[in-house]
Coordinates of C-alpha atoms and ligand atoms in Angstrom, one line a residue:
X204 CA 0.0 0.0 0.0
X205 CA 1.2 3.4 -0.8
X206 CA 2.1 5.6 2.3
X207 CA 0.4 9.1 1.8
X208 CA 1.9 11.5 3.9
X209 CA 1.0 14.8 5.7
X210 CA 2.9 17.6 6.4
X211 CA 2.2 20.8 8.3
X212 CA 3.6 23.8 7.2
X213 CA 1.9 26.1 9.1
X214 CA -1.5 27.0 10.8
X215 CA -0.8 24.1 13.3
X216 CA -1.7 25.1 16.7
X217 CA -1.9 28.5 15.4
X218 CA -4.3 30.6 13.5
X219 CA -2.5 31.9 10.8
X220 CA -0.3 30.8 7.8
X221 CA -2.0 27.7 7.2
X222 CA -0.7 25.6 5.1
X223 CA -0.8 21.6 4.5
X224 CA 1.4 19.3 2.1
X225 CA -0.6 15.8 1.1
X226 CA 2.2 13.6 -0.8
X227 CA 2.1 10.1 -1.7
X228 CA 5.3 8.4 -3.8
X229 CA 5.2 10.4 -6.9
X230 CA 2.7 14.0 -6.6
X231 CA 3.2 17.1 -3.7
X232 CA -0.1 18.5 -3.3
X233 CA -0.4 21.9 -0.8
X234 CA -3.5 22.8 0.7
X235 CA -3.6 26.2 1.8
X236 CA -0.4 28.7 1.7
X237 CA -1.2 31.6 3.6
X238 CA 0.4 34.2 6.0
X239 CA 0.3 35.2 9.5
X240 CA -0.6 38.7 9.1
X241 CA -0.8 40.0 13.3
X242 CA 2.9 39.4 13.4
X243 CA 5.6 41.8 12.7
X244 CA 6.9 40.9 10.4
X245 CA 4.5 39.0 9.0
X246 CA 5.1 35.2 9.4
X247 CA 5.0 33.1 6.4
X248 CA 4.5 28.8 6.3
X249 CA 7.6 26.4 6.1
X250 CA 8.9 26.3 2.2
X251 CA 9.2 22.8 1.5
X252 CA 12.2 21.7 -0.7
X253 CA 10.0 19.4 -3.1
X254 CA 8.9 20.7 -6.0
X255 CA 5.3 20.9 -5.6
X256 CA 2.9 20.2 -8.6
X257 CA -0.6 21.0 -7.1
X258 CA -1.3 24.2 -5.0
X259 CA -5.2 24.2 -3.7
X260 CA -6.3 27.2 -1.7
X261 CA -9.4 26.8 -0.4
X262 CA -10.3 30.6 0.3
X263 CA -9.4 33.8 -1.0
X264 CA -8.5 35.5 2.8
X265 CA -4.6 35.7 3.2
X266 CA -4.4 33.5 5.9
X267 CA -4.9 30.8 3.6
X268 CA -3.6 32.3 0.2
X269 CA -1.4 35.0 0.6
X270 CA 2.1 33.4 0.5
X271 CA 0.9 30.8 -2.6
X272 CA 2.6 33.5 -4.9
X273 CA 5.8 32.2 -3.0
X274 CA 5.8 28.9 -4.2
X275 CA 6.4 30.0 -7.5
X276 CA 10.0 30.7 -6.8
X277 CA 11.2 27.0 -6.5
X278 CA 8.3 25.3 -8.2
X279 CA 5.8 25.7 -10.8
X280 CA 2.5 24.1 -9.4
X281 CA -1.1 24.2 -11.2
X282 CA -3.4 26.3 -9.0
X283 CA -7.2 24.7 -8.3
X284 CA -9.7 26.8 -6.6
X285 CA -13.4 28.1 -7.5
X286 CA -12.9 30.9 -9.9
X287 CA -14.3 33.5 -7.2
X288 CA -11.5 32.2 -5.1
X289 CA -9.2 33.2 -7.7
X290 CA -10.3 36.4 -8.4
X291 CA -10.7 37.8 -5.0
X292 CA -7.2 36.4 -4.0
X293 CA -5.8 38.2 -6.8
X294 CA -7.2 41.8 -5.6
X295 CA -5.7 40.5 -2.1
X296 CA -2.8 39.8 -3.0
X297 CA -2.2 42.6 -5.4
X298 CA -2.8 45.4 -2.7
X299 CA -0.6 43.6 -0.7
X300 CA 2.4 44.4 -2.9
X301 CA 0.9 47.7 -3.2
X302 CA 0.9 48.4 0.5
X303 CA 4.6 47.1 1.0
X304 CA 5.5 49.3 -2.0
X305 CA 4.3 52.2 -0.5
X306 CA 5.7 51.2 2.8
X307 CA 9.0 50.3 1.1
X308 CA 8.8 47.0 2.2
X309 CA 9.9 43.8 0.8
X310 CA 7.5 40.8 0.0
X311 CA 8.8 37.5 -0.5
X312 CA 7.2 37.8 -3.6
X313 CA 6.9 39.7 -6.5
X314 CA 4.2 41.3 -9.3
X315 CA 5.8 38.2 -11.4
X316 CA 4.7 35.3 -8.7
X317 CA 2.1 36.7 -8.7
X318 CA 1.0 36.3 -12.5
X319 CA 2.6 32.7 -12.6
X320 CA 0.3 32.3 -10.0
X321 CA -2.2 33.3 -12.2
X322 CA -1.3 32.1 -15.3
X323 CA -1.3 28.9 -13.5
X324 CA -4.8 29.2 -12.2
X325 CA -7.6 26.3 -13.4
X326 CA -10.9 27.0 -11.5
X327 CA -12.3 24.4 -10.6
X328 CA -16.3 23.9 -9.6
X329 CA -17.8 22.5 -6.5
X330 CA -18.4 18.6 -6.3
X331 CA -16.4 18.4 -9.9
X332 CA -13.9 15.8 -9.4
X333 CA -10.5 16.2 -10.7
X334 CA -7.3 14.1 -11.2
X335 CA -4.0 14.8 -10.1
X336 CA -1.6 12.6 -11.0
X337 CA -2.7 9.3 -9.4
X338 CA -4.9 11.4 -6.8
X339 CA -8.3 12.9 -6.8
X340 CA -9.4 16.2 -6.0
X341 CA -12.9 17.7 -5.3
X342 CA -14.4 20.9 -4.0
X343 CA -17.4 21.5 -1.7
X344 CA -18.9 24.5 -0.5
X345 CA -17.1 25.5 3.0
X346 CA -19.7 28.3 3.7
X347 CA -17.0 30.4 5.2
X348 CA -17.1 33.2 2.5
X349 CA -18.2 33.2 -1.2
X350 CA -16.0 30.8 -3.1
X351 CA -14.7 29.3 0.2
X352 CA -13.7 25.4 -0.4
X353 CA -13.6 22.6 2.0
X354 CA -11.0 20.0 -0.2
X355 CA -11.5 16.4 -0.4
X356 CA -8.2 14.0 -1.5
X357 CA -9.0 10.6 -2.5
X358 CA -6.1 7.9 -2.9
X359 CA -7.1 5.0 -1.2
X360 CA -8.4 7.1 1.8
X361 CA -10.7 9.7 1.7
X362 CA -8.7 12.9 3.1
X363 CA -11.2 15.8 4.2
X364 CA -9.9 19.3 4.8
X365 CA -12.7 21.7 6.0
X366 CA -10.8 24.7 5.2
X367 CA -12.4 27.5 7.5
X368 CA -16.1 25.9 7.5
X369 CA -19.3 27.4 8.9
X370 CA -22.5 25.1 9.2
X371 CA -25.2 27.1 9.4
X372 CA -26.5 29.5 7.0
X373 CA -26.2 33.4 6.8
X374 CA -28.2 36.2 5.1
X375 CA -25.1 35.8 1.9
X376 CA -23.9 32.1 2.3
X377 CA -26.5 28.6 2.3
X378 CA -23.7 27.1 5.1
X379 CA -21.1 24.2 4.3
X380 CA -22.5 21.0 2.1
X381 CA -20.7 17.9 2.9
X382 CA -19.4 15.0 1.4
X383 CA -21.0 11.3 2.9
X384 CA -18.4 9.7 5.3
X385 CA -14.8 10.3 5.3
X386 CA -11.5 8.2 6.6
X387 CA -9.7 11.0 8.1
X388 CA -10.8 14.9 8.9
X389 CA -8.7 17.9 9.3
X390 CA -10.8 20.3 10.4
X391 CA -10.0 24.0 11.2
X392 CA -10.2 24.5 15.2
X393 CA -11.2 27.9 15.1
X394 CA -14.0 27.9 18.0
X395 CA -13.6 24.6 19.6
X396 CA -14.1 26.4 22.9
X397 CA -16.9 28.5 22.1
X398 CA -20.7 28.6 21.4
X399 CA -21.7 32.1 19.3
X400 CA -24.4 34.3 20.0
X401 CA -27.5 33.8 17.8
X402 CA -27.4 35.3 14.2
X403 CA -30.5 36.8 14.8
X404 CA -30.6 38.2 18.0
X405 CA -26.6 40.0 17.0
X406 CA -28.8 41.6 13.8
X407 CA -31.5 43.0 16.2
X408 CA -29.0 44.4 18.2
X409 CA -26.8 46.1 15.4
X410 CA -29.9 47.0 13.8
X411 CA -31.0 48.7 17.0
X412 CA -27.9 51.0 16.7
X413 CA -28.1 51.7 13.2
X414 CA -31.4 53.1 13.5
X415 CA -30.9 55.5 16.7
X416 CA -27.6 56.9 14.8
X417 CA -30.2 57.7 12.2
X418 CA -32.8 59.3 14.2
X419 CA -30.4 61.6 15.4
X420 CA -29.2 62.2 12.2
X421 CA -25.4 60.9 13.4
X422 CA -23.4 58.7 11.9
X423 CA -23.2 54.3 12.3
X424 CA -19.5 54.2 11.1
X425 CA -19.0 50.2 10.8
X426 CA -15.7 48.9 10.0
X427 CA -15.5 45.5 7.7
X428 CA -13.7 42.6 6.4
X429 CA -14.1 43.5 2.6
X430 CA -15.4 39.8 1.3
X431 CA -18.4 38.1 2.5
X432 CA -19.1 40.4 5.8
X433 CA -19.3 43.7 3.9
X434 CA -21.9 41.8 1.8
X435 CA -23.9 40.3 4.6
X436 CA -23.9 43.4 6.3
X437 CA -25.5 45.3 2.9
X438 CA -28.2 41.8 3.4
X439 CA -29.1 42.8 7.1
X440 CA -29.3 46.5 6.5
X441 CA -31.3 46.4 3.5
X442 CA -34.1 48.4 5.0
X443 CA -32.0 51.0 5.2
X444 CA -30.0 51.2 2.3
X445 CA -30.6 54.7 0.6
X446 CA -28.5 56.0 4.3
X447 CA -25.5 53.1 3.3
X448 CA -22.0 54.8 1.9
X449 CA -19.2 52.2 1.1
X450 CA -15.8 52.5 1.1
X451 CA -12.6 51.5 0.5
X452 CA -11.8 47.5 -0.9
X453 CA -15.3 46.7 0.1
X454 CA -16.6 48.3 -3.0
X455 CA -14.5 46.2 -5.2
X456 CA -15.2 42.9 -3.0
X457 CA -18.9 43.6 -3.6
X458 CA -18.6 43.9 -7.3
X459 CA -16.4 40.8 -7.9
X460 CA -19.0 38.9 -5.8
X461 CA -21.8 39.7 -7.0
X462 CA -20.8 39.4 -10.8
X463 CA -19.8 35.7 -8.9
X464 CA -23.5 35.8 -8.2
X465 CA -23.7 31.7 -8.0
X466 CA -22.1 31.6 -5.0
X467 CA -24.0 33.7 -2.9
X468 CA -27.9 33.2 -1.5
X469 CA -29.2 36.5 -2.2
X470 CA -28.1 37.7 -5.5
X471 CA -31.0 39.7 -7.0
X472 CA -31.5 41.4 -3.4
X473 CA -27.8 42.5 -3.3
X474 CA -28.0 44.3 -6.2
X475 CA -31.3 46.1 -5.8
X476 CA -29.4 47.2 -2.6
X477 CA -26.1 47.9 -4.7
X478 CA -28.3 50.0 -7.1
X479 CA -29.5 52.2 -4.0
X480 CA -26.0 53.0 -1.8
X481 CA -23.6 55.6 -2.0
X482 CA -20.0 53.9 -3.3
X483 CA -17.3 56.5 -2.1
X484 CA -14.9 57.2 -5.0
X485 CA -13.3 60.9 -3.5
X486 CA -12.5 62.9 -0.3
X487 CA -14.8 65.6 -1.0
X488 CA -17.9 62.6 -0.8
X489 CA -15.9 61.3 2.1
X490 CA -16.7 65.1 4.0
X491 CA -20.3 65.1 2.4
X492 CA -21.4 62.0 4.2
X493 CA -19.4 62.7 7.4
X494 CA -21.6 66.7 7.4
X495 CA -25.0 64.7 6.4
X496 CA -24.9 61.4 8.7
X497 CA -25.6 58.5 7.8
X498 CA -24.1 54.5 8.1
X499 CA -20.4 54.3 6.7
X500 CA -19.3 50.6 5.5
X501 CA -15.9 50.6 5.4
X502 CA -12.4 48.5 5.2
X503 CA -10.5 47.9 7.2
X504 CA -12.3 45.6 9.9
X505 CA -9.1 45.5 12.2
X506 CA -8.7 49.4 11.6
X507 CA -5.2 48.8 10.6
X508 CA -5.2 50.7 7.0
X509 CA -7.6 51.6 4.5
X510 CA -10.4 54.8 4.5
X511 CA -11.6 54.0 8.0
X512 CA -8.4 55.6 9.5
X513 CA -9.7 58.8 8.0
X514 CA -13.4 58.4 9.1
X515 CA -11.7 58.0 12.8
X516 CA -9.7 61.4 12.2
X517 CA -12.7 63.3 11.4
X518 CA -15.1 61.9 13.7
X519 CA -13.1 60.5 16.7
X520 CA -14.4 63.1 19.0
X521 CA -18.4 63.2 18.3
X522 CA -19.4 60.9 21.4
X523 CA -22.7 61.0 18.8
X524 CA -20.8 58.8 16.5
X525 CA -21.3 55.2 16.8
X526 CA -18.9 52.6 15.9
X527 CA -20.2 49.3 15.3
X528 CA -17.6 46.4 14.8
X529 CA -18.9 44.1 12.9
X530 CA -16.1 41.1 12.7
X531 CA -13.6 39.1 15.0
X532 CA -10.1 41.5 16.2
X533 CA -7.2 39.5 16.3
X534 CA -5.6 40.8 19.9
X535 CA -3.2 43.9 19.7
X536 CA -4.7 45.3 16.1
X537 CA -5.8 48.8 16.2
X538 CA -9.2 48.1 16.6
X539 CA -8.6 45.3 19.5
X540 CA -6.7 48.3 21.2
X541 CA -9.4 50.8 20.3
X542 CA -11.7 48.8 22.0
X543 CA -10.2 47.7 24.8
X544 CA -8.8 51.3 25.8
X545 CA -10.7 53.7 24.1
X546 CA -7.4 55.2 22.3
X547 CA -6.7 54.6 18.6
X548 CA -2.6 54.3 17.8
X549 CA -1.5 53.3 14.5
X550 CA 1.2 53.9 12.5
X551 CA -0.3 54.8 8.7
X552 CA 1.0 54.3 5.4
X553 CA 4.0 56.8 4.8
X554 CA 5.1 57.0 8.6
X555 CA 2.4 59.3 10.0
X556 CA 1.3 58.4 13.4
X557 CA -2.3 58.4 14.6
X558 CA -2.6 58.2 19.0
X559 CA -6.1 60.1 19.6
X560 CA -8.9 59.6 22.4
X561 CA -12.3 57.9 20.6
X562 CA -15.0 59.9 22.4
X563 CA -17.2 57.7 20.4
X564 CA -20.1 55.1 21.4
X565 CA -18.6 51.4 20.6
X566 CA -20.3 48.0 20.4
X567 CA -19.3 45.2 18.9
X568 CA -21.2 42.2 17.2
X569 CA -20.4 38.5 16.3
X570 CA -21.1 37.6 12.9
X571 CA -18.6 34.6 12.9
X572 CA -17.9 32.8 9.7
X573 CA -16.7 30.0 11.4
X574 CA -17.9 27.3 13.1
X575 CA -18.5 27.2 16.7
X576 CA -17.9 24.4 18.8
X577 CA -21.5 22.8 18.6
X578 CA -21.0 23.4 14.5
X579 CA -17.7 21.5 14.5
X580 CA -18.9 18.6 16.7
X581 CA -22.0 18.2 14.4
X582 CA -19.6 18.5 11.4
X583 CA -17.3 15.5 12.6
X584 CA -20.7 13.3 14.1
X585 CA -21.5 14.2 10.1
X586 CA -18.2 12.6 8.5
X587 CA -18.0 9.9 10.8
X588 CA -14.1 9.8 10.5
X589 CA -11.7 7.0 11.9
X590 CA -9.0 10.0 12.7
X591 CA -9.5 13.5 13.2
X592 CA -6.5 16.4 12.9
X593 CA -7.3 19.4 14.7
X594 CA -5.3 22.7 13.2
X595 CA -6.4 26.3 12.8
X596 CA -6.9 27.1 16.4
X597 CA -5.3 28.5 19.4
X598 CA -6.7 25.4 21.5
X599 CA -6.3 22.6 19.1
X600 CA -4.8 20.1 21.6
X601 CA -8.0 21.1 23.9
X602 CA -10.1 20.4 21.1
X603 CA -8.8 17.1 20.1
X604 CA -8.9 16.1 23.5
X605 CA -12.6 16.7 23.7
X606 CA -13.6 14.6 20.4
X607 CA -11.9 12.1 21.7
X608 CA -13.8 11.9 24.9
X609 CA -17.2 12.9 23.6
X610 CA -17.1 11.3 20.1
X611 CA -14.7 8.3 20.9
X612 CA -13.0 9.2 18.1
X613 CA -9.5 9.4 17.7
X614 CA -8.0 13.1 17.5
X615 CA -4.7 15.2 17.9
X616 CA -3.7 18.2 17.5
X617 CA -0.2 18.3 15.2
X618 CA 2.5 20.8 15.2
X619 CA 4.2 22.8 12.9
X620 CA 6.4 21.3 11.0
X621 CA 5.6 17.4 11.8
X622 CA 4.9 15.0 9.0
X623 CA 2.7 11.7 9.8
X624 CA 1.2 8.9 8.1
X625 CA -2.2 9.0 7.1
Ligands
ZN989 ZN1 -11.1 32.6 6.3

């Protein structure tokens, strides 16, 4: 029988870099090859000396695809993901080489890894199997974000990696689909520990705000992740969409998905809202909104770059203002900070420092993409597998440990770096 091995390159243990190489005798196949963007500098996944002939990201946010460019300086691999995967990591990845331009910063990449990378690219469909080289590959719907993969390897065994996978549905997304059982499961980690609130009752609640910002003719300023949460945001604030300005790389997120219109629940309602907001192109509409009130969608969700940084300038010290985070803050980003001590420091693009006092209102909401812990157990009870590999997670050794006494399953949790024997 032919050994198929896996190794972890990253994301092990960690959230972050993620990055797993399935190889059996003759073919090197990498799931995931993304960076760890809350470290400075930012951390990128082991480079394995093989050459690697298959690279299959299963979602277009960097932590999964933003060092794939990288691969392209030793090898030469075919990239498979949905073509909405492809697309969005492209406008990722691009304005991450312009931000380190402008910073003067060096990537481990270049603009020509980058089109490689492209001219490499074969999207590939949901639930169409295809070979590689002795192996099979085949997509399913994740439900994470639009175009977001969970990847199934077939030699022998049935390999399933869930990518980051959320169960139940969303205003934008139907929720993961699922192939019938599998022989062994890696499964992102990402809320072993937790149960979320309901989607529902965290809707009310922003909806709530949104409304007495507009009453008193203020100003709902709600930062964003650009792709998927910008777009279920546009969903749960439809009502009010003639008050909605967008900003920054959510505009072009929204465009790209919708034109991507299969992958996402709502299409005809998103662009009857598209058709009624106000998409920011200009400072001087910028000042307009900020004088007339109104709710501002903008990147970036962490408040570590993009227009948001001057929303916060102008309007840091109207305690009228409300600001309404609407995603997960990795600890020590701007908006973690903001949050936690009511100051806003961040160094901007071309050196100028920001350290004000937000006078502000500020909630904050859990839309979570992922799965929570009940999700995740339901998930595995689903797959029925005879091994389960926890990564993706700060508690993945917790996590394991708890399959394996409430599932009687076996689990672990690898680390970064080790290779077994599926
Ligand atoms: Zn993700």
């Amino acid at each position: 029988m032919i050994k198929i091995k896996a190794r972890f390159l990253g994301g092990a243990g960690e959230v972050g870099k993620s990055g797993i190489m399935i190889s059996d005798n003759k073919t090197n196949i990498i799931m995931d090859y993304g960076v760890k963007l809350q470290e400075e500098p930012v951390e990128y996944p082991i480079a394995p000396k093989e050459k690697i002939d298959f690279v299959i990201p299963s979602h277009a946010h960097l932590d999964h695809s933003g060092a794939v460019p990288v691969l392209f300086k030793r090898s030469n691999p075919k990239v498979l993901a949905t073509d909405l995967t492809l697309e969005l990591s492209y406008l990722l990845l691009n304005d991450s080489l312009k931000i380190a331009k402008k910073r003067k910063e060096r990537l481990p990449f270049s603009k020509r890894e980058l089109k490689d990378m492209m001219r490499n690219a074969e999207p590939v469909g949901y639930r169409s199997p295809r070979k590689l080289r002795g192996m099979r590959a085949e997509l399913f719907d994740a439900g994470h974000i639009p175009g977001s993969s969970s990847i199934l390897l077939t030699k022998e065994k049935r390999i399933f990696y869930t990518g980051d996978i959320k169960l139940k549905a969303s205003r934008l997304l139907n929720g993961c689909s699922l192939p019938s059982k599998v022989d062994i499961l890696i499964t992102e980690s990402t809320y072993g520990d937790t149960i979320q609130p309901e989607r529902e009752k965290e809707e009310e609640k922003i909806k709530h705000h949104v409304k007495e910002a507009l009453a008193n003719n203020d100003i709902a300023l709600i930062p964003t992740f650009a792709v998927g949460r910008a777009q279920e945001l546009l969903l749960m604030l439809e009502e009010f969409a003639d008050f909605i300005a967008m900003d920054g790389m959510a505009k072009q997120a929204t465009e790209i998905i919708h034109y991507y219109k299969k992958y996402i629940k709502n299409a005809k309602e998103l662009k009857k809202i598209m058709s009624k907001i106000t998409w920011i192109r200009n400072t001087r509409q910028r000042d307009s909104i900020i004088k007339k009130g109104g709710i501002i969608l903008t990147t970036a969700g962490m408040l570590g770059g993009g227009p948001i940084i001057y929303y916060l300038q102008k309007l840091h010290d109207n305690p009228k203002t409300k600001i309404l985070f609407s995603g997960f803050l990795v600890e020590d980003t701007p908006g973690y900070n903001l949050l936690k001590s009511g100051i806003y420091s961040n160094e901007e693009m071309g050196g100028k420092k920001n350290n004000f006092k937000v006078q502000c209102e500020m909630h904050r909401f859990n839309f979570s993409a992922h799965a929570d812990r009940e999700e995740l157990l339901d998930i595995i009870k689903k797959l029925s597998p005879e091994k389960v590999i926890c990564v993706h997670g700060d508690k993945c050794k917790k996590f394991a440990k708890d399959i394996t006494e409430l599932l009687n399953i076996n689990a672990f949790a690898p680390k970064c770096g080790e290779e077994i024997v599926l």
